[in-house]
mmCIF file of C-alpha atoms and ligand atoms in Angstrom:
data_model
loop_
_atom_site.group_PDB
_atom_site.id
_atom_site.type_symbol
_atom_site.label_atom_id
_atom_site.label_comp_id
_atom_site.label_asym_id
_atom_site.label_seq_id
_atom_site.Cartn_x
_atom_site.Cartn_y
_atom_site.Cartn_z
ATOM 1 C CA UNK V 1 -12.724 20.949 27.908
ATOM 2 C CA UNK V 2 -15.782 18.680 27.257
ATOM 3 C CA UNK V 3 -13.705 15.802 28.994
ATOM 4 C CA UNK V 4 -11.871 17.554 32.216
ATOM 5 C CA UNK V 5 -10.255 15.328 34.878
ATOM 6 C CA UNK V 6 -11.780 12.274 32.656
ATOM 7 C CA UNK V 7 -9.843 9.124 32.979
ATOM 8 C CA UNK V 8 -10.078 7.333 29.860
ATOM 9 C CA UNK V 9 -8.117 4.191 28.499
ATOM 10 C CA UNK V 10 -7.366 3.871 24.777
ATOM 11 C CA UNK V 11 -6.721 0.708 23.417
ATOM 12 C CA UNK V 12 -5.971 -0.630 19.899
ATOM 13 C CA UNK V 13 -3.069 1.908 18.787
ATOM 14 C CA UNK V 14 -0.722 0.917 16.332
ATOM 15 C CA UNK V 15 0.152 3.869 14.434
ATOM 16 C CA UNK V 16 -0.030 7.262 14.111
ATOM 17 C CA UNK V 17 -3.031 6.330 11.299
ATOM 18 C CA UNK V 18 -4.749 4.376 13.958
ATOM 19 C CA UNK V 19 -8.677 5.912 14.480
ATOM 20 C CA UNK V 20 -7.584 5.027 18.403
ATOM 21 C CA UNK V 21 -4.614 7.547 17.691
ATOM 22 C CA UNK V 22 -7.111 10.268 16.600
ATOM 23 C CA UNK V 23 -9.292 9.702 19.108
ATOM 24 C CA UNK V 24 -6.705 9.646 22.813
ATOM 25 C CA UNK V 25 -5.322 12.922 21.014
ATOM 26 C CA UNK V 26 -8.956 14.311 20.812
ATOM 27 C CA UNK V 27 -9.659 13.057 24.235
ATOM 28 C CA UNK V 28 -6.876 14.485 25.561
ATOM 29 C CA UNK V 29 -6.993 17.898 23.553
ATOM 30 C CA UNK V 30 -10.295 18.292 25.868
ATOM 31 C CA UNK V 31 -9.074 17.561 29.204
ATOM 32 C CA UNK V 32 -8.892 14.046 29.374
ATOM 33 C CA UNK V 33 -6.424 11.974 31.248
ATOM 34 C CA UNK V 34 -5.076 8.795 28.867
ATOM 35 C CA UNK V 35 -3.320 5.435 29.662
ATOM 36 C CA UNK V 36 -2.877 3.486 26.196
ATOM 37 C CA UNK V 37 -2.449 -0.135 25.818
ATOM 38 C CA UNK V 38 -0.864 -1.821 22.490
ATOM 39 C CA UNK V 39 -1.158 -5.712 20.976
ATOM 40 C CA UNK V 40 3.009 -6.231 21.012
ATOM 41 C CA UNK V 41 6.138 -5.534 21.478
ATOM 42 C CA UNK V 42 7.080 -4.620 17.830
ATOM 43 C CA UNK V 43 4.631 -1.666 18.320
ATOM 44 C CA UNK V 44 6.134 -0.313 21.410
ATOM 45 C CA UNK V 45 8.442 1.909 19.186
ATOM 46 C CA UNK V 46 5.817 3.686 17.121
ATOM 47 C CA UNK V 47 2.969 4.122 20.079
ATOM 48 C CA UNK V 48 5.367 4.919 22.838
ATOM 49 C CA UNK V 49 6.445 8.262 21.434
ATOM 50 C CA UNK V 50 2.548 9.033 20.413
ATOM 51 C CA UNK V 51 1.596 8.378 24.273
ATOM 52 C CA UNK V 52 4.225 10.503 25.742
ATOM 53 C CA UNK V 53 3.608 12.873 22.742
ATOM 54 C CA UNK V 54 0.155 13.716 25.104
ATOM 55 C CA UNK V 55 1.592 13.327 28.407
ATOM 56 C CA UNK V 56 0.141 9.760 28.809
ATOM 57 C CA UNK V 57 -0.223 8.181 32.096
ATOM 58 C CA UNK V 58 1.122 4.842 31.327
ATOM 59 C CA UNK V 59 1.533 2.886 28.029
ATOM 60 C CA UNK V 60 1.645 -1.018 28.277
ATOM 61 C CA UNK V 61 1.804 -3.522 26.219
ATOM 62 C CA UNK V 62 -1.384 -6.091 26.434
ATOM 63 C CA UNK V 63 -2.615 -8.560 24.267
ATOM 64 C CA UNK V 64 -6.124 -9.173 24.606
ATOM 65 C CA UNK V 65 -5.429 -13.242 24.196
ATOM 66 C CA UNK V 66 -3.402 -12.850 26.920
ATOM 67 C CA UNK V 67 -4.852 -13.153 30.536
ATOM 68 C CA UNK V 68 -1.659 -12.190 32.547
ATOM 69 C CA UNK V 69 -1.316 -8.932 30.368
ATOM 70 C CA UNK V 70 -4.812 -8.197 30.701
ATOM 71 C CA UNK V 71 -4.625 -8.504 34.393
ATOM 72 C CA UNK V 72 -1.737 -6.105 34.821
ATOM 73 C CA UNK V 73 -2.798 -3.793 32.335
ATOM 74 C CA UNK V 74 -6.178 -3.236 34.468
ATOM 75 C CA UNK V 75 -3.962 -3.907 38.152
ATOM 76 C CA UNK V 76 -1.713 -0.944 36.602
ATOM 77 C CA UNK V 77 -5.021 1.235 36.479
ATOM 78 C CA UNK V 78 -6.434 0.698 39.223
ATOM 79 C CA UNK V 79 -3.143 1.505 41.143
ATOM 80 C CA UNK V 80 -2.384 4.508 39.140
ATOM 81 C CA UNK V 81 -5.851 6.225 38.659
ATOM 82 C CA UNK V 82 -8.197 3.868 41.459
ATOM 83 C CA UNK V 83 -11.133 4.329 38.878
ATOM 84 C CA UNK V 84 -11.388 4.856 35.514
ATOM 85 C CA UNK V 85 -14.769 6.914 33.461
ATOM 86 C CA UNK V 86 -13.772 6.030 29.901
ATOM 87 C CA UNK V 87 -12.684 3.196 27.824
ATOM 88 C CA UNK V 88 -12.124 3.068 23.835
ATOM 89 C CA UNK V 89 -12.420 -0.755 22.495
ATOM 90 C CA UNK V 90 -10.435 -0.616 18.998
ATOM 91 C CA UNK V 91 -9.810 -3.978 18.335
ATOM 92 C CA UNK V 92 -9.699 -6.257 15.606
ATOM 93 C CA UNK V 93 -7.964 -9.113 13.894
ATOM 94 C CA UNK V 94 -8.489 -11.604 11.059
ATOM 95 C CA UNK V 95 -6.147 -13.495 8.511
ATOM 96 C CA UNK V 96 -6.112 -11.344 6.047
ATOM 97 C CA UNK V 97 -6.161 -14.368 3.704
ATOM 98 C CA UNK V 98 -9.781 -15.061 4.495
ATOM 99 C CA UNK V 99 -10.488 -10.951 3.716
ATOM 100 C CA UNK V 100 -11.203 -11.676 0.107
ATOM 101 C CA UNK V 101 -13.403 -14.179 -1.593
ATOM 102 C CA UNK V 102 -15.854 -16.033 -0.425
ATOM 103 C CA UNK V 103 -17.162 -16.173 3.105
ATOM 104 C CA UNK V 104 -17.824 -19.888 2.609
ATOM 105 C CA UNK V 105 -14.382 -20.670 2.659
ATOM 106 C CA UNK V 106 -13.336 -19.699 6.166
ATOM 107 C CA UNK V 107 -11.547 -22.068 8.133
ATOM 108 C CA UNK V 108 -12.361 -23.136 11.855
ATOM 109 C CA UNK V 109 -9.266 -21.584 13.589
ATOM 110 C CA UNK V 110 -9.761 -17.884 11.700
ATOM 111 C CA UNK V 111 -13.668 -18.008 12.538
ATOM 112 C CA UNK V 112 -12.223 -18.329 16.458
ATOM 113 C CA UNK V 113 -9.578 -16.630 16.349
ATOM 114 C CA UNK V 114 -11.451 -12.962 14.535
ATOM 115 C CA UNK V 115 -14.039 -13.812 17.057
ATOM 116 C CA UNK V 116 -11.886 -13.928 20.179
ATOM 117 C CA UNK V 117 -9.878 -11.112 19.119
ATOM 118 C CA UNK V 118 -12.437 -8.637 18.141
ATOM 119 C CA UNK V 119 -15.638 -9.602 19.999
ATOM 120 C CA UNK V 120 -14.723 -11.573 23.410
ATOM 121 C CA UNK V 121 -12.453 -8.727 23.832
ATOM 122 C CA UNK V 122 -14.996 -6.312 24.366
ATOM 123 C CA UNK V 123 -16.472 -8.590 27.078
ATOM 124 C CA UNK V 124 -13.724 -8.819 28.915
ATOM 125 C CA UNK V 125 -12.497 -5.582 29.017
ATOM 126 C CA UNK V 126 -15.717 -3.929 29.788
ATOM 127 C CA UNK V 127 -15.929 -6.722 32.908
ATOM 128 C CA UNK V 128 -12.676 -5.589 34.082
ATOM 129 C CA UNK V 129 -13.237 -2.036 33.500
ATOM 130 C CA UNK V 130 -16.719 -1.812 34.873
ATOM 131 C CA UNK V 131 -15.148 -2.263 38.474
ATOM 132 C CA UNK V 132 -13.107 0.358 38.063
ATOM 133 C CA UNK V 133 -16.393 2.746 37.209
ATOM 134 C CA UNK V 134 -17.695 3.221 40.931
ATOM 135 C CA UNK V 135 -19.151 6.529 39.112
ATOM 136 C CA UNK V 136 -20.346 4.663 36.406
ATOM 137 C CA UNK V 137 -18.350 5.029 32.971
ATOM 138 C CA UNK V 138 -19.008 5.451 28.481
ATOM 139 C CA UNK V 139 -17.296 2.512 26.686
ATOM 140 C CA UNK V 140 -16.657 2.752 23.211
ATOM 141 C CA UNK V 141 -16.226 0.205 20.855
ATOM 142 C CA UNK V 142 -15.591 0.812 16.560
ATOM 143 C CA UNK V 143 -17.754 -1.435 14.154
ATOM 144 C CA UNK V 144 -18.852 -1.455 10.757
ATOM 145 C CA UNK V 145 -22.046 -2.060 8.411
ATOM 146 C CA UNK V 146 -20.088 -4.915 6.788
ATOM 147 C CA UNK V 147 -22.162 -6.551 10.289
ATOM 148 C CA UNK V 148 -25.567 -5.444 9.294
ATOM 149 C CA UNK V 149 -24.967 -6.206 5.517
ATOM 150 C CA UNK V 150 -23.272 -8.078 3.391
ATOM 151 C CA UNK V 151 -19.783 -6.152 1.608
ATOM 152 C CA UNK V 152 -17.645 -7.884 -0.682
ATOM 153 C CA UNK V 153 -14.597 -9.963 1.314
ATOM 154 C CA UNK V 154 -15.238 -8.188 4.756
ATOM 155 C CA UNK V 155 -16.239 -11.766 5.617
ATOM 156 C CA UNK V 156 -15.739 -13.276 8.630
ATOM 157 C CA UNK V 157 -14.968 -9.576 10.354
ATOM 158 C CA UNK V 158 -18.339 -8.733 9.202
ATOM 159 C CA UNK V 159 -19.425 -11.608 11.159
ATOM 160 C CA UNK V 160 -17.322 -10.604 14.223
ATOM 161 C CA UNK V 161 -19.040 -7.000 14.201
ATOM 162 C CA UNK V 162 -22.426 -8.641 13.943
ATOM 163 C CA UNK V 163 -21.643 -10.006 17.321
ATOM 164 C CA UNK V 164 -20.190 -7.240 18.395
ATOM 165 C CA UNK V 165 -22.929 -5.131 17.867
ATOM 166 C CA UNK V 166 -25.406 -7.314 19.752
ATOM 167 C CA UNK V 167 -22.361 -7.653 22.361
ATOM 168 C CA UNK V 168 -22.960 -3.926 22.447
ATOM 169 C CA UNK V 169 -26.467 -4.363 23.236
ATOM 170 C CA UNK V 170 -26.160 -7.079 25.864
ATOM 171 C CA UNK V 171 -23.386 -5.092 27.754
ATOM 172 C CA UNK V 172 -25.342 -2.375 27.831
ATOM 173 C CA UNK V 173 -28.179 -3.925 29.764
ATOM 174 C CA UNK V 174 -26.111 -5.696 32.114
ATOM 175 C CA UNK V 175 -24.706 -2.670 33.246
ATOM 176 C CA UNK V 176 -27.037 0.474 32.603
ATOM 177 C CA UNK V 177 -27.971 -0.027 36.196
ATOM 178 C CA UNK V 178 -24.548 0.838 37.621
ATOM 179 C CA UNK V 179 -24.296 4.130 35.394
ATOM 180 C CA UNK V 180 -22.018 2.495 32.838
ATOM 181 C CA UNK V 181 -22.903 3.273 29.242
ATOM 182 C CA UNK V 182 -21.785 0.975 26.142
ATOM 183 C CA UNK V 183 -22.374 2.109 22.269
ATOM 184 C CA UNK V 184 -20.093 1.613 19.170
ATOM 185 C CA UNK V 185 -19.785 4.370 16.429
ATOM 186 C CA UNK V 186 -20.163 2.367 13.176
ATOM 187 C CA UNK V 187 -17.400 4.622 10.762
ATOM 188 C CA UNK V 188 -17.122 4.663 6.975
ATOM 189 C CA UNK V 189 -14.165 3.237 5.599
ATOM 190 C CA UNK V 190 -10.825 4.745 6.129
ATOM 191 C CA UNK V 191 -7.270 3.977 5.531
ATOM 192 C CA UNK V 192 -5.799 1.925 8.506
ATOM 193 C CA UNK V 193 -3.096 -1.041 8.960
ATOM 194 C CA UNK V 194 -6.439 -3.077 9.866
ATOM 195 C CA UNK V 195 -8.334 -2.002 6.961
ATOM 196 C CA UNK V 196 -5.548 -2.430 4.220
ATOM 197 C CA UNK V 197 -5.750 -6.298 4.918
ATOM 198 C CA UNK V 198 -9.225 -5.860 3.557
ATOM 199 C CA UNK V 199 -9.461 -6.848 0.158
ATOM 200 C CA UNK V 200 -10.191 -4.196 -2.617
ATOM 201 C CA UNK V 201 -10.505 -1.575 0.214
ATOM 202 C CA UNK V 202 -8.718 1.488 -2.012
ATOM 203 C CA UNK V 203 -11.233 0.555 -4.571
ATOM 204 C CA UNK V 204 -14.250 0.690 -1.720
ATOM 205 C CA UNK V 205 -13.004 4.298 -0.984
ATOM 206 C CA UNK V 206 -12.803 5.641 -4.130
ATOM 207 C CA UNK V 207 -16.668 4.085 -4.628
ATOM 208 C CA UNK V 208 -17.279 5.624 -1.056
ATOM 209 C CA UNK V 209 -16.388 9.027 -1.560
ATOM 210 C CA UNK V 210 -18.504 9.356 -4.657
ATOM 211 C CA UNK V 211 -21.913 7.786 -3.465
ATOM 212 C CA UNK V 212 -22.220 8.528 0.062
ATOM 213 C CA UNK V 213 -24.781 11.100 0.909
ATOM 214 C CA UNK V 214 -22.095 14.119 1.707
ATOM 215 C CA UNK V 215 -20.346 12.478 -1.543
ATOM 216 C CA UNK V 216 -16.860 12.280 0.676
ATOM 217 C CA UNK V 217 -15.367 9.939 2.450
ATOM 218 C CA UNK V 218 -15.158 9.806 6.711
ATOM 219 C CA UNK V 219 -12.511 11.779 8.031
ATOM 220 C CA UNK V 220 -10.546 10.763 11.344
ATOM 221 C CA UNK V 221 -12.017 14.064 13.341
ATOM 222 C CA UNK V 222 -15.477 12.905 11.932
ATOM 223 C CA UNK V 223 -14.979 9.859 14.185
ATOM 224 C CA UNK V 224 -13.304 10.995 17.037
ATOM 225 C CA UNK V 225 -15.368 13.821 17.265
ATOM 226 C CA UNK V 226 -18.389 11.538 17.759
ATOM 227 C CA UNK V 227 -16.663 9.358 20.067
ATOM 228 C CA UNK V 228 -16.222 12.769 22.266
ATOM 229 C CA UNK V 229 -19.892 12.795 22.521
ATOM 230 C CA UNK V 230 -20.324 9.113 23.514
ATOM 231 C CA UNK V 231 -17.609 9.408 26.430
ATOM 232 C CA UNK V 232 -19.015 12.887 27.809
ATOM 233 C CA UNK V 233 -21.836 13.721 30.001
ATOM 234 C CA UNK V 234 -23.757 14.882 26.657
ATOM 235 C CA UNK V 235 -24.729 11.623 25.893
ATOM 236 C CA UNK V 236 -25.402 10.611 29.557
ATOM 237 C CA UNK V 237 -29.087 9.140 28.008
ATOM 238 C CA UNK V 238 -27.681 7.156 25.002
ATOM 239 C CA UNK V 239 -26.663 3.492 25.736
ATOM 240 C CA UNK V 240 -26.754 0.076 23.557
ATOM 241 C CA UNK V 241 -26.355 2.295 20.395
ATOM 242 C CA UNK V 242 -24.957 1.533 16.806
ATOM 243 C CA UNK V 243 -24.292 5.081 15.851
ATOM 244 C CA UNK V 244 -23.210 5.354 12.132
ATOM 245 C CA UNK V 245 -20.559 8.086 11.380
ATOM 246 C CA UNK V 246 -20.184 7.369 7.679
ATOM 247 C CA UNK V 247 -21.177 10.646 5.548
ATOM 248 C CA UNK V 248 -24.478 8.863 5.470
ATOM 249 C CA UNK V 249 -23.644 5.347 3.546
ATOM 250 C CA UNK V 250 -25.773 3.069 5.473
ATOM 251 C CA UNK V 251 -29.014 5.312 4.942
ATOM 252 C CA UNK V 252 -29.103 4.762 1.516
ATOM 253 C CA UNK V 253 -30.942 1.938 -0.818
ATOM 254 C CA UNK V 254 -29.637 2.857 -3.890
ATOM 255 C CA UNK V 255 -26.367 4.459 -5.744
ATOM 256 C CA UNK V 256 -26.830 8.251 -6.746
ATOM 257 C CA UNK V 257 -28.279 8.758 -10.054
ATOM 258 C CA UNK V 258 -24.963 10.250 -11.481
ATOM 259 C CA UNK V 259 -23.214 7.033 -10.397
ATOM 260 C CA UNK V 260 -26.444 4.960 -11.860
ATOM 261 C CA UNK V 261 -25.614 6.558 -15.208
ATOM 262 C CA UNK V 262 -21.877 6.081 -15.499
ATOM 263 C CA UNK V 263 -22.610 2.254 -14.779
ATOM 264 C CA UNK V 264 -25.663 1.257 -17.286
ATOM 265 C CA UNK V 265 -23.760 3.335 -20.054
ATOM 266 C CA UNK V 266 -20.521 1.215 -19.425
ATOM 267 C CA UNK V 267 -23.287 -2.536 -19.340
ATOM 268 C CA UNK V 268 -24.564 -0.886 -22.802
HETATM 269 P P1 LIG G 301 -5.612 -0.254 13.368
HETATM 270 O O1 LIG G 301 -4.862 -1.350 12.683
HETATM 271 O O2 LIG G 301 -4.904 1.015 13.600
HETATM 272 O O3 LIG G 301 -6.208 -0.785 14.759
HETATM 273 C C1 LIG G 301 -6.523 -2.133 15.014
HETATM 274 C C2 LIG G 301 -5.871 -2.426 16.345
HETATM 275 O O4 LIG G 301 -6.217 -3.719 16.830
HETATM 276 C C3 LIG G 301 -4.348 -2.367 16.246
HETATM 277 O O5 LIG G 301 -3.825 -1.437 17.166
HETATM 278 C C4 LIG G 301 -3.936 -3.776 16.631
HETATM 279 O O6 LIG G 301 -2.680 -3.820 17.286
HETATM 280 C C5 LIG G 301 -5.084 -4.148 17.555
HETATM 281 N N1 LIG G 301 -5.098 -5.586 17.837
HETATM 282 C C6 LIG G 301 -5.156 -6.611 16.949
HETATM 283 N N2 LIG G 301 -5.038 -7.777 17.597
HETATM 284 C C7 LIG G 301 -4.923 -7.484 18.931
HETATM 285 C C8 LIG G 301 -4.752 -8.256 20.099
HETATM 286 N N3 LIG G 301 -4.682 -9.609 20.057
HETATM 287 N N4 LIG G 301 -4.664 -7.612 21.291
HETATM 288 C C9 LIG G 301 -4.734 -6.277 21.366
HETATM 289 N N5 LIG G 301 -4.887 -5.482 20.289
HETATM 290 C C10 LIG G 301 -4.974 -6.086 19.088
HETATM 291 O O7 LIG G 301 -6.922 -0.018 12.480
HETATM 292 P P2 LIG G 301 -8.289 0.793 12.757
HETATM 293 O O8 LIG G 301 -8.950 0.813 11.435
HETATM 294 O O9 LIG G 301 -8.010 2.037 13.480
HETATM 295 O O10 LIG G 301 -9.097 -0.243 13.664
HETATM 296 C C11 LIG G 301 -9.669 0.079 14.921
HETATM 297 C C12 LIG G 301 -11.080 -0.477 14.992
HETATM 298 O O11 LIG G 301 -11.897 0.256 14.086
HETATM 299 C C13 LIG G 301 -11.220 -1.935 14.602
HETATM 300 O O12 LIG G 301 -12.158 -2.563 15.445
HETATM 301 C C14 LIG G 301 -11.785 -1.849 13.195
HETATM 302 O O13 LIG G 301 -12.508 -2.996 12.811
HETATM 303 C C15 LIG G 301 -12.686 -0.658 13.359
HETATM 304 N N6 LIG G 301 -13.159 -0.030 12.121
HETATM 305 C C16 LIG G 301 -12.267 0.356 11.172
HETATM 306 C C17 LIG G 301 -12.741 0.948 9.998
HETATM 307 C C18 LIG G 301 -11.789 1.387 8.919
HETATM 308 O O14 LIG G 301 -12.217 1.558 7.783
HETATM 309 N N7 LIG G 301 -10.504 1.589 9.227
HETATM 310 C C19 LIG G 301 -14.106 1.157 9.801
HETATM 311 C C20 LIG G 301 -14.996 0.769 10.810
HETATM 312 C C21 LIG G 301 -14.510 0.169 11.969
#
């Protein structure tokens, strides 16, 4: 019960596939209260039954473009729980036109729009949560090394993570002085509704399972597993952190010599 009497929002479910999903169920397997929020009404059916599924506080509906719902949604808290100690951030949105070919070619409004959705976001809910944390608080965000490095048509959301990995950073020194910690677990690829707008993403897991270090792809209790670390007292030193759970990926400079093989022999 690593998380007992913990009161912990969970944003960014959609589905029952959603790494948010995986990670409120975790949370609340060890002891965790859980209010979840969801992007619209269309998802109400699917992440309604998932809340009460784990005897959620509340579940509300709040777009992160939307002030009013992001005032209510944080109102709601603060009469329901008067504090809160955790908060998952597991946002993002692009056109998933502009997930495939070239980076060059991304228009104005989706370069705002990816940016407002999955970056600004995380500003403005840790502002609003961080007054709820009179104890001080762990807030969680999800990015990936398409931010650190270039990966084919990740594009402008690789952008968006770059920023929201310094964002990450930033955060964390603003508020390290009232006890609140802020890291992001950078996970492998996995199947998602977010990451199936990602072009050639089935092909990027079959490549993933056979090159990472562990030579398997990231698993959904990989990930929440790690983000039970980052909201407990366990990690009460760690803050500002890009912590990679991908079976090892990002350590490596060079594809395992098996995999070298099979590609010269199919360029000879
Ligand atoms: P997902 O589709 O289940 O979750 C993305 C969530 O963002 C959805 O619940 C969606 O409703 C929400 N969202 C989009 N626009 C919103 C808005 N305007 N307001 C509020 N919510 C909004 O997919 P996921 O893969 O679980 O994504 C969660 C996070 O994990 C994302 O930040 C994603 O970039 C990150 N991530 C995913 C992978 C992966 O391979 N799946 C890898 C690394 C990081």
């Amino acid at each position: 019960m690593l998380l007992q009497g913990k009161k912990i929002l969970i944003t960014g479910v959609a589905n029952d596939w959603s790494m948010a999903w995986a990670i409120a169920k975790r949370a609340s397997e060890m002891g965790a209260e859980i209010a979840m929020s969801y992007a619209m009404p269309a998802l109400e059916k699917r992440v309604r039954p998932l809340a009460e599924s784990i005897g959620a506080k509340f579940v509300q509906e709040c777009n992160v473009q939307n002030d009013e719902q992001m005032d209510a949604l944080f109102a709601n808290i603060e009469r329901e729980w008067g504090h809160l100690d955790c908060v998952l951030h597991a946002i993002a949105f692009s056109d998933k036109n502009e997930l495939t070919g070239r980076y060059a070619d991304t228009t104005r409004d989706n370069f705002k729009n990816t940016m407002d959705i999955s970056v600004y976001s995380l500003v403005d809910i840790t502002r609003r949560a961080s007054r709820l944390m009179s104890n001080g608080g762990s807030i969680v965000t999800l990015t990936y090394y398409g931010g650190e490095k270039s990966v084919p048509n990740y594009n402008v959301m690789g952008v968006a993570k770059s920023a929201l990995d310094s964002s990450v950073r930033y955060l964390a020194s603003d508020l390290g002085r009232d006890g609140i910690r802020i890291n992001a677990i950078s996970a492998g690829p996995i199947m998602t509704l977010a990451s199936s707008g990602v072009g050639g993403f089935k092909a990027m897991l079959r490549l993933n399972a056979e090159t990472t270090p562990l030579r398997r792809n990231m698993t959904l209790d990989d990930v929440s597993g790690a983000v039970m670390y980052l909201f407990s007292d366990l990690s009460s030193g760690v803050t500002g952190e890009i912590h990679h759970v991908d079976c090892g990926y990002s350590t490596t400079g060079m594809i395992p010599n098996e995999m070298k093989d099979i590609l010269l022999k199919n360029l000879d």
